Amino acid sequence: PRRTCRRAHSPGAAPAMNCRAEVLEVSVEGRQVEEAMLAVLHTVLLHRSTGKFHYKKEGTYSIGTVGTQDVDCDFIDFAYVRVSSEELDRALRKAVGEFKDALRNSGSDGMGQISLEFYQKKKSRWPFSDECIPWELWTIKVNVVNLANEQERQICREKVGEKLCEKIINIVEVMNRHEYLPKMPTQSEVDNVFDTSLKDVQPYLYKISYQITDSLGTSVTTTMRRLIKDTLAL
Amino acid sequence: MDTDLSSQDRKDLDKFIKFFALKTVQVIVQARLGEKICTRSSSSPTGSDWFNLAIKDIPEVTHEAKKALAGQLPAVGRSMCVEISLKTSEGDSMELEIWCLEMNEKCDKEIKVSYTVYNRLSLLLKSLLAITRVTPAYRLSRKQGHEYVILYRIYFGEVQLSGLGEGFQTVRVGTVGTPVGTITLSCAYRINLAFMSTRQFERTPPIMGIIIDHFVDRPYPSSSPMHPCNYRAGEDNGAVYPSVEDSQEVCTTSFSTSPPSQLSSSRLSYQPAALGVGSADMGYPILFAGGLNAAHPHQLIGPGKEGGVPPIPSQPAHGTQADQERICTPLDGVHYSAATPSSSEDTETVSNSSEGKCGSPHDLLETIFIRKVGAFVNKPINQVTMANLDIPFAMFAPKNVELEDNDPMGSLHSEGSSGSSTGNTHDDFVMIDFKPAFSKDDILPMDLGTFYREFQNPPQLSSLSIDIGAQSMAEDLDSLPEKLAVHEKNVKEFDAFVETLQ
């Protein structure tokens, strides 16, 4: 069972000093939202997942093997690689599905963003709950466009495919910087760094959240509300 | 010298770099096989998965890579390069990408070899997996088939980018600093896929993206031969494809910008795969010629049961492991030998060890890779080229493209003798003078094409046009009685005439 932790920062606020934040923007058609989001999220998680740790005596551990598989998109001329883990895929699909539904229900504006945050848990003494310290935040801003005819849709397929190629290259560039990564934990600390609930792979602890922007800019209000709530919470 | 690096660390580092190079080649080649790759995650370490990633080892590829490396490691000025090129059924070929694994002098003495370097190499391999799907050649390779195949070539030494044409782009996959230098992995890829010829001698520019062979100036004629990225015999899933697509293509273009003479070019031409161009327009089925038995990269590796696992970080990866070879046994029995992170990895015995123990070596049944470049299943080459020229006695027509021989390096092409190009109306279309056989200028001083065009739309018959018809109808009716009277007068003459006929 997941331990809840109080957020050190809400997604809308400025990240912590050593939390790097990356923002990607895409314009897609409604039916492309899911695949585009999954492509980006899976690419990030491919780089942020390891095999399962198996601790042995004397503090050593062995690491399991991460398999990969190709995914072809149906609505975009694009293919990407994801970790071979059905559980992980399901979790991402669930989050992206919710985001897509929220986008659809929000009205005709069709703008929103989905965030993937990697965090570490820091134990606090009683009565304070554990702190979640983000160390990497990926935000994907989505703008949903409506297209008039089949020809435009075909062009959109190709264009979005090209754009996603660029995004993948951007992601890889960030990953290549070899900036801060949490230290490899000891056995007792592993749950503070990694999500050990999956049976075949072990991503860093992450959470996905999203915001829908409507024309009135309600998201601003949501952020303020959350900031206040967080500050008051213990 | 690296006095700071312990000998054990140095050995480890060399081993990491060597296997990283081998795995890099595997990832690149497998990404160009034209099939979706799928490997399974395994929570229990198998001991044979370098960098904790499930990357299959295709034996032929490993063999080629080892041959190219010849016991050396990438170092400054000595890079390992994987060249990906495309070869059409007619023998034209073109370099698409060069993947380079280089080493530069920038050392990071502080870094921990057995831990940080290893993990970063693993990350770099993941990045490579992602980037290999993003360059234009990926989509081309997924559609390889009757018309073209994707080939790879591994060489070691200086990077040669001249075959990529002008304006090629580079994408960096990543770097990993080590105490002996910084490993860099990058890809230079061609973006000009319209196959504009840059040959020094005169030849007919291609239409609709026929590849021009450019092996005349091949820098390494004697170096490693090209290898096809896949083989699948008897696969017929695209047999209908080229004719349908191409005839449609031909039909739509022949009347708009190019003279019908353009029809004479190869029926197997296809549109260039520019970045992101719609796949609906590209008509290439999937066929795999030559080479590997697909190595069925989409098959899954059965998870190994046992560890013999390199514990990290306290011990180096290979440690003092048993000399057991481990293989990953795909479920259907095609065997690969995996280079394992044990000390004796240089021997490539293949054994069945789904349980993690050494069994008796199996024959590599399906993995005896027969390279059959040019073994395009459905049509022999000659037949194809001849049938494409839609004119009578095509034999005598000037050829734009020479027939290929089964030269894996690609045949050289003679320059088109069908006349000079009269200028480009469009990048992909060129006006050429078409001189079909038996078309002499006896009656009209024009060629068949012009003739055809001119007389394609003759004016309508006057009697068929409505206005005149209407008028004459009225007149006819009016003049009928007169005509009848005249005829009646001449009845005797008509009768006499009829008599003569009998």
XYZ file of C-alpha atoms in Angstrom:
736
model
C 0.000 0.000 0.000
C 1.247 3.378 -0.914
C 2.192 5.630 1.870
C 0.837 9.036 1.314
C 3.269 11.779 1.750
C 2.795 15.396 1.882
C 3.943 17.156 -1.151
C 6.928 19.291 -0.842
C 5.711 21.193 -3.833
C 2.615 21.149 -5.933
C 3.086 20.764 -9.627
C 2.044 24.248 -10.453
C 4.522 25.886 -8.145
C 8.161 26.353 -8.839
C 10.106 23.185 -8.414
C 12.727 22.711 -5.757
C 16.211 23.906 -6.384
C 17.552 20.559 -7.433
C 14.456 19.343 -9.199
C 14.946 19.714 -12.852
C 11.869 20.472 -14.867
C 11.349 19.835 -18.519
C 8.414 21.033 -20.530
C 7.309 19.608 -23.830
C 4.508 20.952 -25.950
C 2.470 19.155 -28.548
C -0.499 20.017 -30.681
C -2.546 17.008 -31.539
C -5.906 15.958 -32.727
C -8.313 14.561 -30.184
C -7.809 10.949 -31.086
C -4.028 11.314 -31.015
C -3.848 12.495 -27.426
C -3.549 9.080 -25.856
C -0.865 7.749 -28.139
C 1.184 10.930 -28.010
C 1.104 11.023 -24.224
C 1.928 7.355 -23.931
C 4.832 7.726 -26.321
C 6.394 10.492 -24.263
C 5.682 8.968 -20.877
C 6.925 5.549 -21.885
C 10.097 6.999 -23.334
C 10.810 8.825 -20.101
C 10.024 5.782 -18.007
C 12.182 3.583 -20.204
C 15.107 5.655 -19.046
C 13.908 5.837 -15.474
C 13.266 2.172 -14.843
C 15.670 -0.526 -13.869
C 15.326 -4.235 -13.317
C 14.103 -5.461 -9.980
C 16.665 -5.324 -7.236
C 17.444 -8.469 -5.355
C 19.358 -7.758 -2.229
C 21.771 -10.270 -0.903
C 23.938 -10.456 2.098
C 26.657 -7.940 2.703
C 24.653 -5.189 1.137
C 25.065 -6.326 -2.424
C 22.254 -6.595 -4.841
C 21.612 -7.921 -8.262
C 19.432 -6.303 -10.861
C 16.853 -7.965 -13.026
C 16.521 -7.511 -16.732
C 14.409 -4.936 -18.460
C 12.816 -6.023 -21.696
C 11.600 -3.613 -24.331
C 9.071 -3.655 -27.100
C 8.082 -1.597 -30.063
C 4.708 0.089 -30.139
C 3.156 1.351 -33.338
C 0.723 4.195 -33.125
C -2.564 3.878 -34.939
C -3.364 7.540 -35.340
C 0.112 8.918 -35.696
C 2.876 7.976 -38.109
C 5.110 7.076 -35.248
C 6.566 4.189 -33.318
C 8.259 4.144 -29.939
C 9.905 1.748 -27.545
C 8.510 0.997 -24.129
C 9.476 -1.163 -21.219
C 7.984 -4.628 -21.396
C 5.797 -4.409 -18.372
C 2.071 -4.802 -18.633
C 1.530 -3.345 -15.189
C 3.415 -0.211 -16.017
C 1.625 0.109 -19.320
C -1.722 -0.264 -17.614
C -0.890 2.375 -15.037
C 0.130 4.832 -17.706
C -2.877 4.081 -19.862
C -5.165 4.656 -16.933
C -3.659 8.034 -16.186
C -3.609 9.079 -19.800
C -7.176 7.885 -20.255
C -8.318 10.066 -17.394
C -6.458 12.992 -18.822
C -8.013 12.455 -22.198
C -11.490 12.247 -20.756
C -10.938 15.364 -18.716
C -9.749 17.175 -21.818
C -12.775 16.068 -23.729
C -15.202 17.058 -21.031
C -13.645 20.394 -20.410
C -15.157 22.010 -23.408
C -14.044 23.109 -26.769
C -10.826 24.745 -25.681
C -8.850 21.549 -25.481
C -5.794 22.630 -23.582
C -4.214 20.924 -20.690
C -1.049 19.444 -19.375
C -0.004 16.172 -17.914
C 2.926 15.897 -15.537
C 5.188 13.046 -14.671
C 7.076 13.662 -11.508
C 9.856 11.561 -10.049
C 10.276 11.944 -6.338
C 12.017 10.560 -3.312
C 10.435 9.923 -0.012
C 12.005 11.351 3.004
C 10.964 9.896 6.271
C 9.886 12.322 8.890
C 9.341 11.803 12.488
C 5.933 11.460 13.935
C 3.535 13.299 13.738
C 4.713 14.530 10.408
C 4.050 12.376 7.417
C 6.725 11.567 4.943
C 7.867 14.195 2.602
C 7.933 13.765 -1.125
C 10.806 15.507 -2.710
C 10.612 15.713 -6.452
C 13.854 15.508 -8.338
C 12.613 15.510 -11.893
C 9.436 16.851 -13.395
C 8.267 16.336 -16.931
C 5.350 18.389 -18.131
C 3.652 17.828 -21.415
C 1.446 20.650 -22.562
C -1.238 19.540 -24.922
C -3.243 21.582 -27.316
C -6.064 19.743 -28.994
C -6.912 20.858 -32.475
C -9.973 20.126 -34.504
C -9.526 19.259 -38.111
C -11.966 19.769 -40.891
C -11.312 17.026 -43.370
C -9.486 13.843 -44.092
C -6.650 15.525 -45.906
C -5.850 17.662 -42.925
C -5.968 14.612 -40.737
C -3.463 12.856 -42.930
C -1.119 15.803 -42.734
C -1.625 15.913 -39.000
C -0.652 12.259 -38.722
C 2.640 12.982 -40.356
C 3.314 16.268 -38.644
C 2.610 14.937 -35.186
C 4.830 11.972 -35.980
C 7.652 14.326 -36.838
C 7.058 16.383 -33.730
C 7.144 13.332 -31.533
C 10.461 12.330 -33.080
C 11.781 15.685 -31.988
C 10.402 15.190 -28.505
C 12.081 11.831 -28.189
C 15.379 13.396 -29.182
C 14.811 16.121 -26.574
C 14.086 13.582 -23.892
C 17.173 11.584 -24.722
C 19.219 14.750 -24.622
C 18.038 15.510 -21.105
C 18.678 11.970 -19.989
C 22.144 12.146 -21.384
C 23.116 15.019 -19.177
C 23.599 12.581 -16.338
C 22.408 15.049 -13.820
C 21.154 14.250 -10.398
C 19.835 10.794 -9.799
C 18.984 9.467 -6.372
C 21.694 7.352 -4.856
C 21.251 3.655 -5.093
C 19.466 2.792 -1.888
C 20.093 0.136 0.669
C 17.497 -2.500 1.130
C 15.700 -0.594 3.829
C 15.592 2.549 1.754
C 14.632 1.081 -1.568
C 10.965 1.945 -1.244
C 11.857 5.561 -0.758
C 13.497 5.740 -4.128
C 11.916 3.096 -6.307
C 8.458 1.822 -6.948
C 8.853 -1.783 -5.965
C 5.232 -2.730 -6.437
C 5.632 -3.944 -10.013
C 6.643 -7.498 -10.500
C 8.953 -7.202 -13.460
C 10.521 -3.792 -13.492
C 11.360 -1.121 -11.026
C 10.803 2.474 -12.008
C 11.832 5.332 -9.825
C 8.977 6.533 -7.646
C 6.737 8.590 -9.834
C 3.366 10.176 -9.924
C 1.261 11.479 -12.741
C -1.049 14.406 -12.458
C -2.806 16.630 -14.916
C -4.474 19.930 -15.255
C -7.002 21.141 -17.721
C -6.885 24.723 -18.754
C -10.164 26.180 -19.705
C -10.606 29.502 -21.326
C -11.023 31.209 -18.013
C -7.682 29.999 -16.835
C -9.203 28.011 -14.024
C -6.011 26.103 -13.605
C -4.510 29.083 -11.905
C -7.193 28.937 -9.279
C -6.635 25.248 -8.801
C -2.969 25.795 -8.207
C -3.531 28.513 -5.676
C -6.013 26.410 -3.848
C -3.626 23.538 -3.706
C -0.774 25.691 -2.542
C -2.817 26.948 0.319
C -3.960 23.480 1.208
C -0.432 22.155 1.178
C 0.869 24.925 3.327
C -1.780 24.377 5.921
C -1.440 20.609 5.903
C 0.864 19.053 8.352
C 48.990 5.925 -18.514
C 46.047 5.332 -16.309
C 47.875 4.911 -13.081
C 44.759 5.824 -11.193
C 42.806 2.978 -12.601
C 43.329 -0.339 -10.930
C 44.026 -3.228 -13.198
C 40.763 -4.848 -12.240
C 38.881 -1.700 -13.061
C 40.730 -1.432 -16.302
C 39.835 -4.948 -17.253
C 36.242 -4.336 -16.310
C 36.121 -1.145 -18.281
C 37.527 -2.771 -21.371
C 35.011 -5.530 -21.088
C 32.160 -3.091 -20.631
C 33.215 -1.135 -23.665
C 33.587 -4.235 -25.746
C 30.163 -5.570 -24.890
C 28.647 -2.168 -25.160
C 29.946 -1.987 -28.694
C 28.513 -5.415 -29.501
C 25.158 -4.579 -27.981
C 25.072 -1.259 -29.793
C 25.459 -3.052 -33.085
C 22.734 -5.520 -32.159
C 20.300 -2.768 -31.261
C 20.955 -0.856 -34.460
C 20.725 -3.831 -36.779
C 17.667 -5.236 -35.059
C 15.993 -1.870 -35.353
C 16.432 -2.080 -39.103
C 15.162 -5.602 -39.543
C 11.776 -4.271 -40.396
C 9.926 -5.985 -37.618
C 8.750 -4.977 -34.216
C 11.086 -6.044 -31.489
C 9.792 -7.471 -28.260
C 11.800 -8.862 -25.398
C 10.624 -9.822 -21.978
C 11.521 -8.319 -18.699
C 12.746 -10.705 -16.106
C 12.789 -9.918 -12.465
C 15.353 -12.595 -11.796
C 18.635 -11.738 -13.329
C 19.714 -14.237 -15.920
C 23.364 -13.447 -15.816
C 23.575 -13.140 -19.547
C 21.905 -9.831 -20.059
C 24.499 -7.217 -20.320
C 23.594 -3.836 -18.912
C 20.434 -5.337 -17.444
C 18.690 -5.029 -20.749
C 17.105 -7.833 -22.685
C 18.788 -7.411 -26.048
C 18.977 -10.486 -28.178
C 22.192 -11.408 -29.858
C 21.904 -12.329 -33.481
C 24.961 -14.496 -34.021
C 25.798 -13.278 -37.474
C 25.709 -9.716 -36.320
C 27.948 -10.452 -33.381
C 30.286 -12.265 -35.657
C 30.464 -9.362 -38.050
C 30.985 -6.897 -35.246
C 33.774 -8.938 -33.759
C 35.344 -9.302 -37.142
C 35.286 -5.572 -37.651
C 36.684 -4.844 -34.227
C 39.351 -7.525 -34.620
C 40.095 -7.536 -30.969
C 40.359 -3.793 -30.666
C 38.271 -1.365 -28.770
C 36.948 1.976 -29.875
C 39.587 4.561 -29.134
C 40.514 8.009 -30.241
C 40.570 7.993 -34.013
C 39.300 4.438 -34.092
C 35.553 4.483 -34.143
C 33.162 1.691 -34.669
C 30.659 2.524 -37.325
C 27.508 0.804 -38.434
C 26.414 1.883 -41.852
C 22.793 1.382 -42.823
C 21.973 1.530 -46.467
C 19.137 0.781 -48.766
C 19.333 -1.316 -51.876
C 16.660 -1.610 -54.498
C 15.811 -4.689 -56.421
C 17.644 -3.243 -59.363
C 20.853 -2.859 -57.515
C 20.773 0.821 -56.764
C 21.823 1.570 -53.283
C 22.218 4.467 -51.015
C 23.581 5.084 -47.584
C 20.948 6.124 -45.125
C 22.694 6.355 -41.796
C 26.013 6.001 -40.119
C 25.963 5.191 -36.423
C 29.255 6.001 -34.770
C 30.618 4.802 -31.501
C 33.562 7.018 -30.780
C 35.954 7.664 -28.003
C 37.499 10.980 -27.242
C 40.250 12.001 -24.902
C 38.197 13.666 -22.240
C 38.642 11.454 -19.213
C 36.672 11.352 -16.038
C 39.030 9.957 -13.499
C 36.656 10.165 -10.612
C 33.959 8.019 -11.997
C 33.396 4.564 -10.640
C 33.783 1.998 -13.325
C 31.889 -0.946 -12.085
C 28.941 1.044 -11.025
C 28.389 4.415 -12.554
C 29.910 3.670 -15.916
C 27.978 0.444 -16.170
C 24.684 2.089 -15.335
C 25.301 4.956 -17.685
C 26.135 2.575 -20.488
C 22.839 0.888 -19.770
C 21.075 4.218 -19.983
C 22.836 4.946 -23.231
C 21.602 1.684 -24.691
C 18.069 2.625 -23.736
C 18.533 5.938 -25.449
C 19.798 4.108 -28.487
C 16.683 1.949 -28.479
C 14.575 5.087 -28.471
C 16.567 7.001 -31.073
C 16.746 4.141 -33.564
C 12.974 4.418 -33.988
C 13.081 8.087 -34.628
C 15.348 8.503 -37.629
C 13.862 8.309 -41.129
C 15.491 4.978 -41.857
C 13.278 3.271 -39.321
C 10.150 3.820 -41.305
C 11.932 2.825 -44.468
C 13.125 -0.343 -42.870
C 9.662 -1.240 -41.627
C 8.485 -1.120 -45.180
C 11.303 -2.953 -46.829
C 10.163 -5.670 -49.111
C 10.003 -6.451 -52.771
C 11.387 -3.199 -53.908
C 14.250 -2.672 -51.575
C 16.038 -4.063 -48.615
C 18.015 -2.513 -45.854
C 21.610 -3.546 -45.473
C 24.137 -2.988 -42.748
C 27.886 -2.869 -42.710
C 30.208 -2.590 -39.785
C 33.594 -1.010 -40.017
C 36.183 0.179 -37.637
C 38.408 3.135 -38.120
C 37.658 6.547 -39.426
C 34.135 7.681 -39.872
C 33.120 8.249 -43.456
C 30.117 10.455 -43.882
C 30.506 11.355 -47.511
C 27.999 8.820 -48.717
C 25.152 10.494 -46.926
C 24.704 13.241 -49.408
C 24.514 16.881 -48.668
C 22.860 18.340 -45.685
C 22.813 15.219 -43.595
C 21.761 15.641 -40.004
C 23.316 14.384 -36.851
C 21.652 13.291 -33.698
C 23.587 12.536 -30.585
C 22.382 9.572 -28.642
C 24.563 10.206 -25.633
C 27.926 10.170 -23.982
C 29.450 8.346 -21.064
C 32.616 9.553 -19.419
C 35.097 6.972 -18.313
C 38.551 7.153 -16.826
C 40.087 6.405 -20.214
C 38.001 8.693 -22.325
C 34.462 9.671 -23.169
C 32.349 7.298 -25.188
C 30.089 9.053 -27.660
C 27.305 7.495 -29.633
C 25.752 9.420 -32.461
C 24.011 8.988 -35.743
C 24.423 10.887 -38.968
C 21.499 10.365 -41.273
C 20.622 11.369 -44.743
C 17.687 13.684 -45.092
C 17.712 14.060 -48.799
C 15.851 10.953 -49.710
C 14.882 12.186 -53.129
C 17.915 10.466 -54.555
C 19.294 13.298 -56.519
C 22.269 12.035 -58.326
C 25.608 13.492 -57.439
C 27.530 11.398 -59.834
C 30.234 12.958 -61.846
C 29.173 11.381 -65.064
C 26.106 12.096 -67.032
C 23.138 9.990 -66.301
C 19.456 10.294 -66.425
C 18.223 11.629 -63.176
C 15.788 9.359 -61.522
C 12.137 9.877 -61.462
C 9.962 9.149 -58.555
C 12.857 8.221 -56.416
C 14.768 5.506 -58.116
C 17.974 5.120 -56.310
C 21.123 5.745 -58.180
C 23.929 3.498 -57.291
C 26.837 5.367 -55.909
C 29.266 2.644 -55.268
C 31.619 3.838 -57.921
C 33.559 5.850 -55.429
C 33.182 3.484 -52.614
C 35.873 4.263 -50.121
C 36.134 0.757 -48.814
C 35.626 -1.514 -51.745
C 37.412 -4.336 -50.133
C 36.142 -3.853 -46.660
C 33.275 -5.634 -45.115
C 30.503 -6.474 -47.463
C 26.990 -5.315 -47.013
C 24.619 -7.492 -45.195
C 20.918 -7.495 -45.502
C 19.085 -6.799 -42.375
C 16.672 -9.619 -42.723
C 15.512 -12.612 -44.612
C 12.143 -14.146 -44.944
C 11.601 -16.660 -47.712
C 8.366 -17.195 -49.469
C 6.633 -14.393 -47.787
C 4.130 -13.082 -50.168
C 2.212 -10.562 -48.266
C 2.984 -7.796 -50.593
C 3.034 -9.422 -53.961
C 0.124 -7.512 -55.299
C 1.243 -4.283 -53.858
C 3.772 -2.912 -56.240
C 1.741 -3.311 -59.351
C -1.347 -1.755 -57.923
C 0.335 1.123 -56.232
C 2.778 1.809 -58.942
C 0.342 1.670 -61.759
C -1.778 4.117 -59.911
C 1.170 6.306 -59.298
C 2.157 6.115 -62.867
C -1.292 6.886 -64.053
C -1.682 9.951 -61.963
C 1.596 11.448 -62.961
C 1.852 10.537 -66.552
C -0.648 12.986 -67.849
C 0.025 15.904 -65.678
C 3.626 16.800 -65.819
C 5.574 14.138 -67.508
C 5.255 12.723 -70.996
C 4.058 9.140 -71.239
C 7.634 8.217 -71.945
C 8.152 8.402 -68.245
C 6.125 5.262 -67.971
C 9.064 3.406 -69.296
C 10.994 3.719 -66.130
C 10.936 0.978 -63.682
C 7.614 -0.093 -62.459
C 9.266 -0.782 -59.201
C 9.995 2.804 -58.505
C 8.578 4.269 -55.414
C 8.193 7.583 -53.834
C 10.992 8.840 -51.742
C 10.331 8.525 -48.120
C 10.781 12.065 -47.088
C 10.458 12.723 -43.453
C 7.001 12.104 -42.332
C 5.521 11.576 -45.725
C 2.237 9.783 -45.567
C 2.506 6.088 -45.621
C -0.552 5.848 -47.756
C 1.467 6.967 -50.696
C 4.243 4.553 -50.276
C 3.664 1.245 -51.785
C 6.338 -1.014 -50.515
C 5.381 -4.328 -49.185
C 7.459 -6.153 -46.737
C 9.764 -8.767 -48.022
C 13.022 -9.769 -46.646
C 15.712 -10.815 -48.984
C 18.818 -12.621 -48.163
C 20.589 -13.107 -44.979
C 19.250 -13.924 -41.695
C 16.363 -16.050 -40.848
C 14.792 -12.966 -39.454
C 16.353 -14.151 -36.295
C 12.774 -13.644 -35.230
C 13.637 -10.788 -33.046
C 10.140 -10.515 -31.839
C 10.380 -13.769 -30.088
C 10.695 -13.621 -26.441
C 13.540 -14.729 -24.392
C 12.592 -17.262 -21.835
C 13.600 -15.935 -18.486
C 16.536 -17.638 -17.044
C 15.878 -19.213 -13.798
C 19.112 -18.984 -12.065
C 21.399 -16.247 -11.130
C 25.061 -16.418 -11.631
C 24.363 -12.919 -11.557
C 26.852 -10.158 -11.380
C 26.151 -8.498 -8.091
C 26.588 -4.811 -8.247
C 28.188 -2.715 -6.977
C 30.431 -4.523 -4.679
C 31.854 -6.861 -7.225
C 32.759 -6.295 -10.787
C 30.270 -7.485 -13.283
C 31.962 -10.599 -14.403
C 33.410 -11.372 -11.070
C 34.593 -14.847 -10.569
C 31.589 -16.367 -12.137
C 31.457 -19.863 -13.343
C 32.461 -20.316 -16.879
C 29.048 -21.344 -17.809
C 27.643 -20.019 -20.970
C 24.127 -18.941 -20.794
C 21.884 -18.624 -23.685
C 18.562 -17.139 -24.081
C 16.341 -19.726 -25.591
C 13.498 -18.272 -27.479
C 10.363 -20.198 -27.222
C 10.287 -21.681 -30.632
C 13.701 -23.132 -30.541
C 15.783 -20.737 -32.511
C 18.973 -20.454 -30.620
C 21.271 -17.589 -30.157
C 24.529 -17.521 -28.454
C 24.781 -14.731 -26.032
C 28.028 -13.268 -24.997
C 27.806 -13.583 -21.300
C 29.446 -11.470 -18.722
C 31.601 -14.277 -17.591
C 35.275 -14.513 -18.028
C 35.152 -16.987 -20.816
C 32.852 -15.205 -23.092
C 35.089 -15.400 -26.052
C 33.951 -18.858 -26.902
C 30.579 -18.821 -28.423
C 29.213 -22.182 -27.643
C 25.558 -22.465 -27.871
C 23.872 -24.533 -25.314
C 20.394 -25.051 -24.243
C 20.093 -23.704 -20.824
C 16.664 -22.500 -20.159
C 17.241 -23.790 -16.723
C 20.507 -22.074 -16.460
C 22.754 -25.026 -16.895
C 24.904 -26.011 -19.767
C 23.405 -28.604 -22.012
C 24.672 -30.100 -25.153
C 25.229 -27.685 -27.937
C 22.473 -27.534 -30.455
C 22.948 -26.953 -34.060
C 22.018 -23.555 -35.147
C 19.300 -24.845 -37.347
C 17.528 -21.842 -38.531
C 20.278 -19.563 -37.626
C 22.513 -20.643 -40.418
C 22.139 -17.429 -42.191
C 22.333 -17.637 -45.869
C 22.838 -14.347 -47.429
C 20.820 -14.133 -50.531
C 21.067 -10.632 -51.656
C 18.836 -10.066 -54.575
C 16.760 -13.152 -53.948
C 13.535 -11.377 -54.529
C 11.102 -14.145 -54.341
C 8.524 -13.315 -56.910
C 10.311 -12.141 -59.961
C 13.698 -12.709 -61.409
C 15.404 -9.464 -62.062
C 15.582 -9.709 -65.799
C 11.931 -10.283 -66.160
C 11.104 -7.353 -64.042
C 13.135 -4.810 -65.820
C 12.106 -5.881 -69.261
C 8.461 -6.091 -68.550
C 8.480 -2.609 -67.219
C 9.258 -0.919 -70.444
C 5.824 -0.613 -71.885
C 6.813 -0.340 -75.450
C 7.150 -2.972 -78.099
C 10.545 -4.467 -78.573
C 11.759 -3.033 -75.377
C 14.988 -4.841 -75.935
C 16.029 -2.173 -78.327
C 14.966 0.712 -76.279
C 17.673 2.667 -74.593
C 17.926 1.531 -71.058
C 17.808 3.972 -68.230
C 18.952 1.444 -65.735
C 21.258 -1.427 -66.236
C 20.234 -4.822 -65.062
C 21.758 -5.806 -61.825
C 23.848 -8.778 -61.166
C 23.782 -10.468 -57.875
C 26.531 -8.401 -56.535
C 25.928 -7.633 -52.929
C 27.864 -4.459 -53.303
C 25.443 -3.242 -55.919
C 26.151 -3.042 -59.577
C 27.496 -0.058 -61.316
C 25.116 1.587 -63.643
C 25.834 2.816 -67.075
C 24.814 6.269 -67.848
C 21.437 6.577 -69.426
C 21.821 6.756 -73.118
C 18.354 7.886 -73.746
C 19.243 11.414 -74.369
C 20.011 14.290 -72.209
C 17.622 15.711 -69.836
C 16.063 18.813 -71.104
C 15.740 20.502 -67.833
C 13.924 19.921 -64.656
C 10.402 20.998 -64.483
C 10.122 19.493 -61.081
C 12.683 18.078 -58.709
C 11.495 14.551 -59.195
C 10.468 14.700 -62.821
C 12.710 15.194 -65.725
C 11.858 15.646 -69.355
C 13.724 13.209 -71.463
C 13.451 12.526 -75.122
C 11.869 9.229 -75.589
C 12.906 7.385 -78.688
C 10.910 4.233 -78.943
C 11.784 1.659 -81.478
C 10.134 1.744 -84.858
C 8.972 5.262 -84.557
C 10.328 7.016 -87.552
C 9.371 10.414 -88.735
C 7.793 9.349 -91.977
C 4.511 11.048 -91.909
C 4.809 13.550 -89.186
C 7.992 14.881 -87.708
C 7.104 14.087 -84.196
C 7.659 11.324 -81.732
C 5.140 8.893 -80.536
C 4.451 10.769 -77.401
C 3.765 14.044 -79.043
C 1.727 12.325 -81.651
C -0.335 10.618 -79.058
C -0.963 13.792 -77.198
C -1.841 15.760 -80.229
C -4.307 13.339 -81.563
C -5.632 12.261 -78.283
C -8.451 14.725 -78.396
C -9.669 15.119 -81.867
C -12.413 17.632 -82.480
C -15.880 16.348 -82.359
C -17.671 15.331 -85.504
C -19.763 18.152 -86.811
C -22.740 15.968 -87.370
C -22.665 15.062 -83.749
C -22.746 18.554 -82.450
C -26.205 19.542 -81.441
C -26.636 22.969 -83.008
C -25.764 21.981 -86.478
C -27.772 18.860 -86.119
C -30.819 20.736 -85.107
C -30.528 23.092 -88.010
C -30.014 20.500 -90.636
C -32.860 18.481 -89.283
C -35.263 21.266 -89.954
C -33.801 21.885 -93.325
C -33.946 18.257 -94.153
C -37.551 18.042 -93.340
C -38.305 21.013 -95.494
C -36.371 19.783 -98.404
C -37.832 16.311 -98.275
C -40.724 16.816 -100.675
C -38.447 18.327 -103.272
C -36.040 15.487 -102.984
C -38.795 12.972 -103.303
C -40.018 14.620 -106.451
C -36.599 14.529 -107.963
C -36.146 10.906 -107.099
C -39.418 9.969 -108.597
C -38.455 11.589 -111.822
C -35.301 9.521 -111.933
C -36.997 6.283 -111.124
C -36.139 4.790 -114.494
C -32.492 5.452 -113.981
C -32.525 3.851 -110.627
C -34.246 0.806 -111.981
C -31.685 0.482 -114.754
C -28.960 0.715 -112.173
C -30.476 -1.988 -110.113
C -30.696 -4.180 -113.213
C -27.006 -3.866 -113.740
C -26.363 -5.067 -110.267
C -28.268 -8.244 -110.639
